[in-house]
Protein backbone atom coordinates (compact mmCIF):
# COMPACT_ATOMS: atom_id res chain seq x y z
CA UNK A 1 0.00 0.00 0.00
CA UNK A 2 1.28 3.45 -0.89
CA UNK A 3 1.77 5.49 2.28
CA UNK A 4 3.23 8.69 3.64
CA UNK A 5 5.29 8.92 6.80
CA UNK A 6 6.84 11.76 8.76
CA UNK A 7 10.61 11.48 8.93
CA UNK A 8 13.01 13.72 10.85
CA UNK A 9 16.78 13.94 10.66
CA UNK A 10 17.51 14.94 14.25
CA UNK A 11 19.86 17.73 15.45
CA UNK A 12 22.91 15.50 16.04
CA UNK A 13 22.88 14.29 12.41
CA UNK A 14 22.15 17.75 10.94
CA UNK A 15 25.10 19.13 12.94
CA UNK A 16 27.39 16.39 11.58
CA UNK A 17 26.31 17.26 8.02
CA UNK A 18 25.01 13.80 7.07
CA UNK A 19 21.60 14.81 5.68
CA UNK A 20 22.79 13.76 2.21
CA UNK A 21 23.84 10.28 3.29
CA UNK A 22 20.55 9.75 5.09
CA UNK A 23 18.57 10.91 2.04
CA UNK A 24 20.52 8.36 -0.04
CA UNK A 25 19.40 5.62 2.36
CA UNK A 26 15.76 6.68 1.90
CA UNK A 27 16.27 6.76 -1.86
CA UNK A 28 17.73 3.24 -1.88
CA UNK A 29 14.52 2.09 -0.20
CA UNK A 30 12.40 3.85 -2.87
CA UNK A 31 11.10 6.37 -0.34
CA UNK A 32 10.48 9.70 -2.07
CA UNK A 33 10.55 13.08 -0.26
CA UNK A 34 7.33 14.91 -1.20
CA UNK A 35 7.88 17.80 1.25
CA UNK A 36 10.91 18.84 3.30
CA UNK A 37 12.28 21.72 5.35
CA UNK A 38 14.98 22.59 7.88
CA UNK A 39 13.19 23.75 11.02
CA UNK A 40 14.49 24.95 14.36
CA UNK A 41 11.93 23.85 16.96
CA UNK A 42 11.13 25.86 20.07
CA UNK A 43 11.01 23.94 23.35
CA UNK A 44 7.21 24.23 23.31
CA UNK A 45 6.93 22.71 19.85
CA UNK A 46 9.31 19.88 20.73
CA UNK A 47 7.15 19.16 23.78
CA UNK A 48 4.02 19.21 21.60
CA UNK A 49 5.54 16.84 19.06
CA UNK A 50 6.59 14.35 21.74
CA UNK A 51 3.45 14.88 23.86
CA UNK A 52 2.89 11.09 23.93
CA UNK A 53 6.12 10.74 25.95
CA UNK A 54 5.36 13.57 28.45
CA UNK A 55 5.35 11.20 31.44
CA UNK A 56 8.62 9.45 30.55
CA UNK A 57 11.82 10.08 32.47
CA UNK A 58 13.63 11.06 29.26
CA UNK A 59 11.06 13.71 28.18
CA UNK A 60 12.93 16.83 29.39
CA UNK A 61 16.26 15.72 28.01
CA UNK A 62 14.69 14.57 24.71
CA UNK A 63 12.85 17.83 24.11
CA UNK A 64 15.95 19.89 24.95
CA UNK A 65 18.01 17.85 22.47
CA UNK A 66 15.36 18.23 19.74
CA UNK A 67 15.63 22.02 19.85
CA UNK A 68 19.43 22.38 20.29
CA UNK A 69 19.77 22.94 16.53
CA UNK A 70 17.83 22.59 13.28
CA UNK A 71 16.07 19.38 12.31
CA UNK A 72 15.36 18.26 8.74
CA UNK A 73 11.67 17.36 8.52
CA UNK A 74 10.39 15.33 5.55
CA UNK A 75 7.26 13.63 4.35
CA UNK A 76 8.40 10.40 2.67
CA UNK A 77 6.10 8.54 0.29
CA UNK A 78 6.32 4.98 -1.00
CA UNK A 79 5.15 1.38 -0.65
CA UNK A 80 4.65 0.64 3.07
CA UNK A 81 6.57 3.84 3.79
CA UNK A 82 5.85 3.81 7.54
CA UNK A 83 7.37 0.38 8.20
CA UNK A 84 9.96 0.85 5.45
CA UNK A 85 11.38 4.03 6.98
CA UNK A 86 11.45 2.45 10.43
CA UNK A 87 13.51 -0.40 8.96
CA UNK A 88 15.90 2.08 7.34
CA UNK A 89 16.27 3.84 10.73
CA UNK A 90 16.84 0.69 12.80
CA UNK A 91 16.15 0.13 16.50
CA UNK A 92 15.68 3.10 18.85
CA UNK A 93 18.93 2.26 20.66
CA UNK A 94 21.86 2.44 18.19
CA UNK A 95 23.59 -0.30 20.21
CA UNK A 96 20.71 -2.64 19.28
CA UNK A 97 20.34 -1.48 15.67
CA UNK A 98 21.17 -3.68 12.68
CA UNK A 99 24.25 -2.98 10.54
CA UNK A 100 23.55 -0.59 7.71
CA UNK A 101 20.71 1.26 9.44
CA UNK A 102 20.74 5.01 10.07
CA UNK A 103 20.87 4.66 13.83
CA UNK A 104 23.71 2.11 13.68
CA UNK A 105 25.74 4.32 11.34
CA UNK A 106 25.05 7.72 12.85
CA UNK A 107 23.33 7.41 16.25
CA UNK A 108 25.36 8.45 19.28
CA UNK A 109 23.17 6.85 21.99
CA UNK A 110 19.54 5.93 22.70
CA UNK A 111 18.55 9.62 22.88
CA UNK A 112 20.80 11.12 20.19
CA UNK A 113 19.78 8.52 17.62
CA UNK A 114 19.81 10.70 14.49
CA UNK A 115 16.35 9.95 13.07
CA UNK A 116 12.63 9.86 13.76
CA UNK A 117 9.84 8.03 11.94
CA UNK A 118 6.11 7.70 12.54
CA UNK A 119 5.21 4.38 14.17
CA UNK A 120 1.81 3.80 12.52
CA UNK A 121 -0.87 5.33 10.28
CA UNK A 122 -2.55 7.38 13.03
CA UNK A 123 0.79 8.73 14.24
CA UNK A 124 1.82 9.55 10.67
CA UNK A 125 -1.38 11.56 10.17
CA UNK A 126 -0.85 13.47 13.45
CA UNK A 127 2.82 14.13 12.75
CA UNK A 128 2.32 15.24 9.13
CA UNK A 129 -0.47 17.57 10.33
CA UNK A 130 1.86 18.86 13.07
CA UNK A 131 4.30 20.15 10.42
CA UNK A 132 1.75 21.00 7.70
CA UNK A 133 2.13 24.76 8.28
CA UNK A 134 5.93 24.65 8.06
CA UNK A 135 5.82 22.39 5.02
CA UNK A 136 3.07 24.43 3.33
CA UNK A 137 0.94 21.33 2.80
CA UNK A 138 -2.61 21.74 1.56
CA UNK A 139 -5.65 20.74 3.54
O1 LIG B 1 11.95 7.03 18.01
P1 LIG B 1 11.33 5.69 18.35
O2 LIG B 1 9.90 5.58 17.90
O3 LIG B 1 12.18 4.54 17.89
O4 LIG B 1 11.36 5.57 19.96
P2 LIG B 1 10.32 6.12 21.06
O5 LIG B 1 10.20 5.07 22.10
O6 LIG B 1 9.07 6.63 20.43
O7 LIG B 1 11.11 7.33 21.73
C1 LIG B 1 11.19 8.59 21.09
C2 LIG B 1 12.59 9.12 21.23
O8 LIG B 1 12.89 9.34 22.61
C3 LIG B 1 13.68 8.17 20.76
O9 LIG B 1 13.88 8.18 19.37
C4 LIG B 1 14.89 8.71 21.51
O10 LIG B 1 15.43 9.88 20.89
C5 LIG B 1 14.27 9.11 22.84
N1 LIG B 1 14.39 8.06 23.88
C6 LIG B 1 15.31 8.25 24.94
O11 LIG B 1 15.98 9.27 25.00
N2 LIG B 1 15.44 7.28 25.90
C7 LIG B 1 14.70 6.15 25.87
N3 LIG B 1 14.85 5.23 26.81
C8 LIG B 1 13.79 5.94 24.82
C9 LIG B 1 13.66 6.91 23.83
MG1 LIG C 1 8.23 6.64 18.55
PDB file of C-alpha atoms and ligand atoms in Angstrom:
ATOM      1  CA  UNK A   1       0.000   0.000   0.000  1.00  0.00           C
ATOM      2  CA  UNK A   2       1.282   3.448  -0.895  1.00  0.00           C
ATOM      3  CA  UNK A   3       1.775   5.493   2.282  1.00  0.00           C
ATOM      4  CA  UNK A   4       3.233   8.687   3.637  1.00  0.00           C
ATOM      5  CA  UNK A   5       5.290   8.918   6.804  1.00  0.00           C
ATOM      6  CA  UNK A   6       6.844  11.762   8.757  1.00  0.00           C
ATOM      7  CA  UNK A   7      10.615  11.477   8.932  1.00  0.00           C
ATOM      8  CA  UNK A   8      13.008  13.717  10.853  1.00  0.00           C
ATOM      9  CA  UNK A   9      16.777  13.943  10.664  1.00  0.00           C
ATOM     10  CA  UNK A  10      17.512  14.945  14.252  1.00  0.00           C
ATOM     11  CA  UNK A  11      19.861  17.732  15.448  1.00  0.00           C
ATOM     12  CA  UNK A  12      22.911  15.496  16.040  1.00  0.00           C
ATOM     13  CA  UNK A  13      22.877  14.293  12.413  1.00  0.00           C
ATOM     14  CA  UNK A  14      22.153  17.746  10.937  1.00  0.00           C
ATOM     15  CA  UNK A  15      25.104  19.126  12.938  1.00  0.00           C
ATOM     16  CA  UNK A  16      27.393  16.394  11.583  1.00  0.00           C
ATOM     17  CA  UNK A  17      26.308  17.265   8.018  1.00  0.00           C
ATOM     18  CA  UNK A  18      25.010  13.799   7.071  1.00  0.00           C
ATOM     19  CA  UNK A  19      21.596  14.807   5.677  1.00  0.00           C
ATOM     20  CA  UNK A  20      22.785  13.762   2.210  1.00  0.00           C
ATOM     21  CA  UNK A  21      23.842  10.283   3.290  1.00  0.00           C
ATOM     22  CA  UNK A  22      20.546   9.750   5.091  1.00  0.00           C
ATOM     23  CA  UNK A  23      18.570  10.913   2.037  1.00  0.00           C
ATOM     24  CA  UNK A  24      20.519   8.361  -0.036  1.00  0.00           C
ATOM     25  CA  UNK A  25      19.395   5.623   2.361  1.00  0.00           C
ATOM     26  CA  UNK A  26      15.761   6.683   1.904  1.00  0.00           C
ATOM     27  CA  UNK A  27      16.266   6.763  -1.865  1.00  0.00           C
ATOM     28  CA  UNK A  28      17.729   3.239  -1.880  1.00  0.00           C
ATOM     29  CA  UNK A  29      14.521   2.089  -0.199  1.00  0.00           C
ATOM     30  CA  UNK A  30      12.399   3.855  -2.870  1.00  0.00           C
ATOM     31  CA  UNK A  31      11.102   6.370  -0.342  1.00  0.00           C
ATOM     32  CA  UNK A  32      10.478   9.696  -2.068  1.00  0.00           C
ATOM     33  CA  UNK A  33      10.548  13.076  -0.265  1.00  0.00           C
ATOM     34  CA  UNK A  34       7.332  14.907  -1.201  1.00  0.00           C
ATOM     35  CA  UNK A  35       7.884  17.796   1.248  1.00  0.00           C
ATOM     36  CA  UNK A  36      10.914  18.841   3.295  1.00  0.00           C
ATOM     37  CA  UNK A  37      12.276  21.717   5.355  1.00  0.00           C
ATOM     38  CA  UNK A  38      14.980  22.589   7.882  1.00  0.00           C
ATOM     39  CA  UNK A  39      13.185  23.752  11.017  1.00  0.00           C
ATOM     40  CA  UNK A  40      14.495  24.952  14.360  1.00  0.00           C
ATOM     41  CA  UNK A  41      11.935  23.854  16.962  1.00  0.00           C
ATOM     42  CA  UNK A  42      11.131  25.858  20.073  1.00  0.00           C
ATOM     43  CA  UNK A  43      11.012  23.943  23.348  1.00  0.00           C
ATOM     44  CA  UNK A  44       7.209  24.229  23.314  1.00  0.00           C
ATOM     45  CA  UNK A  45       6.927  22.713  19.852  1.00  0.00           C
ATOM     46  CA  UNK A  46       9.310  19.880  20.730  1.00  0.00           C
ATOM     47  CA  UNK A  47       7.153  19.159  23.776  1.00  0.00           C
ATOM     48  CA  UNK A  48       4.023  19.213  21.601  1.00  0.00           C
ATOM     49  CA  UNK A  49       5.539  16.840  19.058  1.00  0.00           C
ATOM     50  CA  UNK A  50       6.593  14.350  21.741  1.00  0.00           C
ATOM     51  CA  UNK A  51       3.453  14.879  23.857  1.00  0.00           C
ATOM     52  CA  UNK A  52       2.886  11.094  23.928  1.00  0.00           C
ATOM     53  CA  UNK A  53       6.117  10.745  25.946  1.00  0.00           C
ATOM     54  CA  UNK A  54       5.363  13.566  28.447  1.00  0.00           C
ATOM     55  CA  UNK A  55       5.347  11.202  31.436  1.00  0.00           C
ATOM     56  CA  UNK A  56       8.615   9.446  30.551  1.00  0.00           C
ATOM     57  CA  UNK A  57      11.817  10.084  32.469  1.00  0.00           C
ATOM     58  CA  UNK A  58      13.625  11.056  29.259  1.00  0.00           C
ATOM     59  CA  UNK A  59      11.063  13.715  28.179  1.00  0.00           C
ATOM     60  CA  UNK A  60      12.925  16.829  29.388  1.00  0.00           C
ATOM     61  CA  UNK A  61      16.265  15.720  28.006  1.00  0.00           C
ATOM     62  CA  UNK A  62      14.695  14.567  24.708  1.00  0.00           C
ATOM     63  CA  UNK A  63      12.846  17.832  24.106  1.00  0.00           C
ATOM     64  CA  UNK A  64      15.951  19.893  24.955  1.00  0.00           C
ATOM     65  CA  UNK A  65      18.012  17.855  22.473  1.00  0.00           C
ATOM     66  CA  UNK A  66      15.357  18.231  19.744  1.00  0.00           C
ATOM     67  CA  UNK A  67      15.631  22.022  19.851  1.00  0.00           C
ATOM     68  CA  UNK A  68      19.429  22.376  20.291  1.00  0.00           C
ATOM     69  CA  UNK A  69      19.772  22.943  16.531  1.00  0.00           C
ATOM     70  CA  UNK A  70      17.834  22.594  13.282  1.00  0.00           C
ATOM     71  CA  UNK A  71      16.067  19.378  12.314  1.00  0.00           C
ATOM     72  CA  UNK A  72      15.356  18.257   8.743  1.00  0.00           C
ATOM     73  CA  UNK A  73      11.666  17.364   8.520  1.00  0.00           C
ATOM     74  CA  UNK A  74      10.395  15.333   5.551  1.00  0.00           C
ATOM     75  CA  UNK A  75       7.259  13.632   4.349  1.00  0.00           C
ATOM     76  CA  UNK A  76       8.396  10.405   2.667  1.00  0.00           C
ATOM     77  CA  UNK A  77       6.098   8.542   0.289  1.00  0.00           C
ATOM     78  CA  UNK A  78       6.322   4.976  -0.999  1.00  0.00           C
ATOM     79  CA  UNK A  79       5.148   1.382  -0.652  1.00  0.00           C
ATOM     80  CA  UNK A  80       4.652   0.641   3.067  1.00  0.00           C
ATOM     81  CA  UNK A  81       6.566   3.840   3.788  1.00  0.00           C
ATOM     82  CA  UNK A  82       5.852   3.806   7.538  1.00  0.00           C
ATOM     83  CA  UNK A  83       7.365   0.377   8.199  1.00  0.00           C
ATOM     84  CA  UNK A  84       9.961   0.853   5.452  1.00  0.00           C
ATOM     85  CA  UNK A  85      11.383   4.031   6.979  1.00  0.00           C
ATOM     86  CA  UNK A  86      11.452   2.450  10.426  1.00  0.00           C
ATOM     87  CA  UNK A  87      13.506  -0.402   8.957  1.00  0.00           C
ATOM     88  CA  UNK A  88      15.899   2.077   7.342  1.00  0.00           C
ATOM     89  CA  UNK A  89      16.268   3.837  10.726  1.00  0.00           C
ATOM     90  CA  UNK A  90      16.844   0.690  12.802  1.00  0.00           C
ATOM     91  CA  UNK A  91      16.154   0.130  16.496  1.00  0.00           C
ATOM     92  CA  UNK A  92      15.681   3.098  18.854  1.00  0.00           C
ATOM     93  CA  UNK A  93      18.932   2.262  20.656  1.00  0.00           C
ATOM     94  CA  UNK A  94      21.858   2.443  18.188  1.00  0.00           C
ATOM     95  CA  UNK A  95      23.585  -0.297  20.210  1.00  0.00           C
ATOM     96  CA  UNK A  96      20.709  -2.643  19.278  1.00  0.00           C
ATOM     97  CA  UNK A  97      20.339  -1.476  15.670  1.00  0.00           C
ATOM     98  CA  UNK A  98      21.173  -3.685  12.675  1.00  0.00           C
ATOM     99  CA  UNK A  99      24.252  -2.981  10.544  1.00  0.00           C
ATOM    100  CA  UNK A 100      23.546  -0.589   7.710  1.00  0.00           C
ATOM    101  CA  UNK A 101      20.713   1.260   9.442  1.00  0.00           C
ATOM    102  CA  UNK A 102      20.742   5.011  10.074  1.00  0.00           C
ATOM    103  CA  UNK A 103      20.875   4.662  13.827  1.00  0.00           C
ATOM    104  CA  UNK A 104      23.713   2.106  13.676  1.00  0.00           C
ATOM    105  CA  UNK A 105      25.739   4.316  11.338  1.00  0.00           C
ATOM    106  CA  UNK A 106      25.046   7.715  12.848  1.00  0.00           C
ATOM    107  CA  UNK A 107      23.332   7.410  16.246  1.00  0.00           C
ATOM    108  CA  UNK A 108      25.360   8.445  19.284  1.00  0.00           C
ATOM    109  CA  UNK A 109      23.175   6.854  21.985  1.00  0.00           C
ATOM    110  CA  UNK A 110      19.539   5.930  22.696  1.00  0.00           C
ATOM    111  CA  UNK A 111      18.553   9.615  22.880  1.00  0.00           C
ATOM    112  CA  UNK A 112      20.795  11.124  20.190  1.00  0.00           C
ATOM    113  CA  UNK A 113      19.784   8.524  17.623  1.00  0.00           C
ATOM    114  CA  UNK A 114      19.808  10.702  14.491  1.00  0.00           C
ATOM    115  CA  UNK A 115      16.348   9.953  13.067  1.00  0.00           C
ATOM    116  CA  UNK A 116      12.634   9.859  13.758  1.00  0.00           C
ATOM    117  CA  UNK A 117       9.843   8.030  11.939  1.00  0.00           C
ATOM    118  CA  UNK A 118       6.111   7.696  12.539  1.00  0.00           C
ATOM    119  CA  UNK A 119       5.211   4.381  14.172  1.00  0.00           C
ATOM    120  CA  UNK A 120       1.807   3.798  12.525  1.00  0.00           C
ATOM    121  CA  UNK A 121      -0.873   5.325  10.280  1.00  0.00           C
ATOM    122  CA  UNK A 122      -2.554   7.382  13.035  1.00  0.00           C
ATOM    123  CA  UNK A 123       0.790   8.733  14.237  1.00  0.00           C
ATOM    124  CA  UNK A 124       1.818   9.551  10.670  1.00  0.00           C
ATOM    125  CA  UNK A 125      -1.376  11.562  10.174  1.00  0.00           C
ATOM    126  CA  UNK A 126      -0.851  13.465  13.447  1.00  0.00           C
ATOM    127  CA  UNK A 127       2.820  14.130  12.748  1.00  0.00           C
ATOM    128  CA  UNK A 128       2.320  15.244   9.126  1.00  0.00           C
ATOM    129  CA  UNK A 129      -0.470  17.567  10.331  1.00  0.00           C
ATOM    130  CA  UNK A 130       1.860  18.856  13.073  1.00  0.00           C
ATOM    131  CA  UNK A 131       4.298  20.146  10.422  1.00  0.00           C
ATOM    132  CA  UNK A 132       1.750  21.001   7.698  1.00  0.00           C
ATOM    133  CA  UNK A 133       2.128  24.759   8.278  1.00  0.00           C
ATOM    134  CA  UNK A 134       5.932  24.650   8.061  1.00  0.00           C
ATOM    135  CA  UNK A 135       5.823  22.386   5.017  1.00  0.00           C
ATOM    136  CA  UNK A 136       3.072  24.425   3.329  1.00  0.00           C
ATOM    137  CA  UNK A 137       0.938  21.328   2.804  1.00  0.00           C
ATOM    138  CA  UNK A 138      -2.608  21.740   1.562  1.00  0.00           C
ATOM    139  CA  UNK A 139      -5.654  20.738   3.544  1.00  0.00           C
TER     140      UNK A 139
HETATM  141  O1  LIG B   1      11.949   7.029  18.006  1.00  0.00           O
HETATM  142  P1  LIG B   1      11.331   5.687  18.349  1.00  0.00           P
HETATM  143  O2  LIG B   1       9.895   5.576  17.898  1.00  0.00           O
HETATM  144  O3  LIG B   1      12.179   4.539  17.891  1.00  0.00           O
HETATM  145  O4  LIG B   1      11.355   5.568  19.955  1.00  0.00           O
HETATM  146  P2  LIG B   1      10.321   6.115  21.056  1.00  0.00           P
HETATM  147  O5  LIG B   1      10.198   5.074  22.104  1.00  0.00           O
HETATM  148  O6  LIG B   1       9.070   6.632  20.427  1.00  0.00           O
HETATM  149  O7  LIG B   1      11.111   7.331  21.734  1.00  0.00           O
HETATM  150  C1  LIG B   1      11.185   8.593  21.091  1.00  0.00           C
HETATM  151  C2  LIG B   1      12.590   9.119  21.231  1.00  0.00           C
HETATM  152  O8  LIG B   1      12.888   9.340  22.606  1.00  0.00           O
HETATM  153  C3  LIG B   1      13.682   8.170  20.761  1.00  0.00           C
HETATM  154  O9  LIG B   1      13.885   8.182  19.366  1.00  0.00           O
HETATM  155  C4  LIG B   1      14.890   8.707  21.506  1.00  0.00           C
HETATM  156  O10 LIG B   1      15.429   9.884  20.892  1.00  0.00           O
HETATM  157  C5  LIG B   1      14.266   9.107  22.844  1.00  0.00           C
HETATM  158  N1  LIG B   1      14.392   8.056  23.881  1.00  0.00           N
HETATM  159  C6  LIG B   1      15.306   8.251  24.939  1.00  0.00           C
HETATM  160  O11 LIG B   1      15.977   9.274  24.995  1.00  0.00           O
HETATM  161  N2  LIG B   1      15.443   7.278  25.897  1.00  0.00           N
HETATM  162  C7  LIG B   1      14.704   6.151  25.866  1.00  0.00           C
HETATM  163  N3  LIG B   1      14.852   5.230  26.815  1.00  0.00           N
HETATM  164  C8  LIG B   1      13.788   5.943  24.819  1.00  0.00           C
HETATM  165  C9  LIG B   1      13.659   6.913  23.832  1.00  0.00           C
HETATM  166 MG1  LIG B   2       8.235   6.637  18.549  1.00  0.00          MG
END
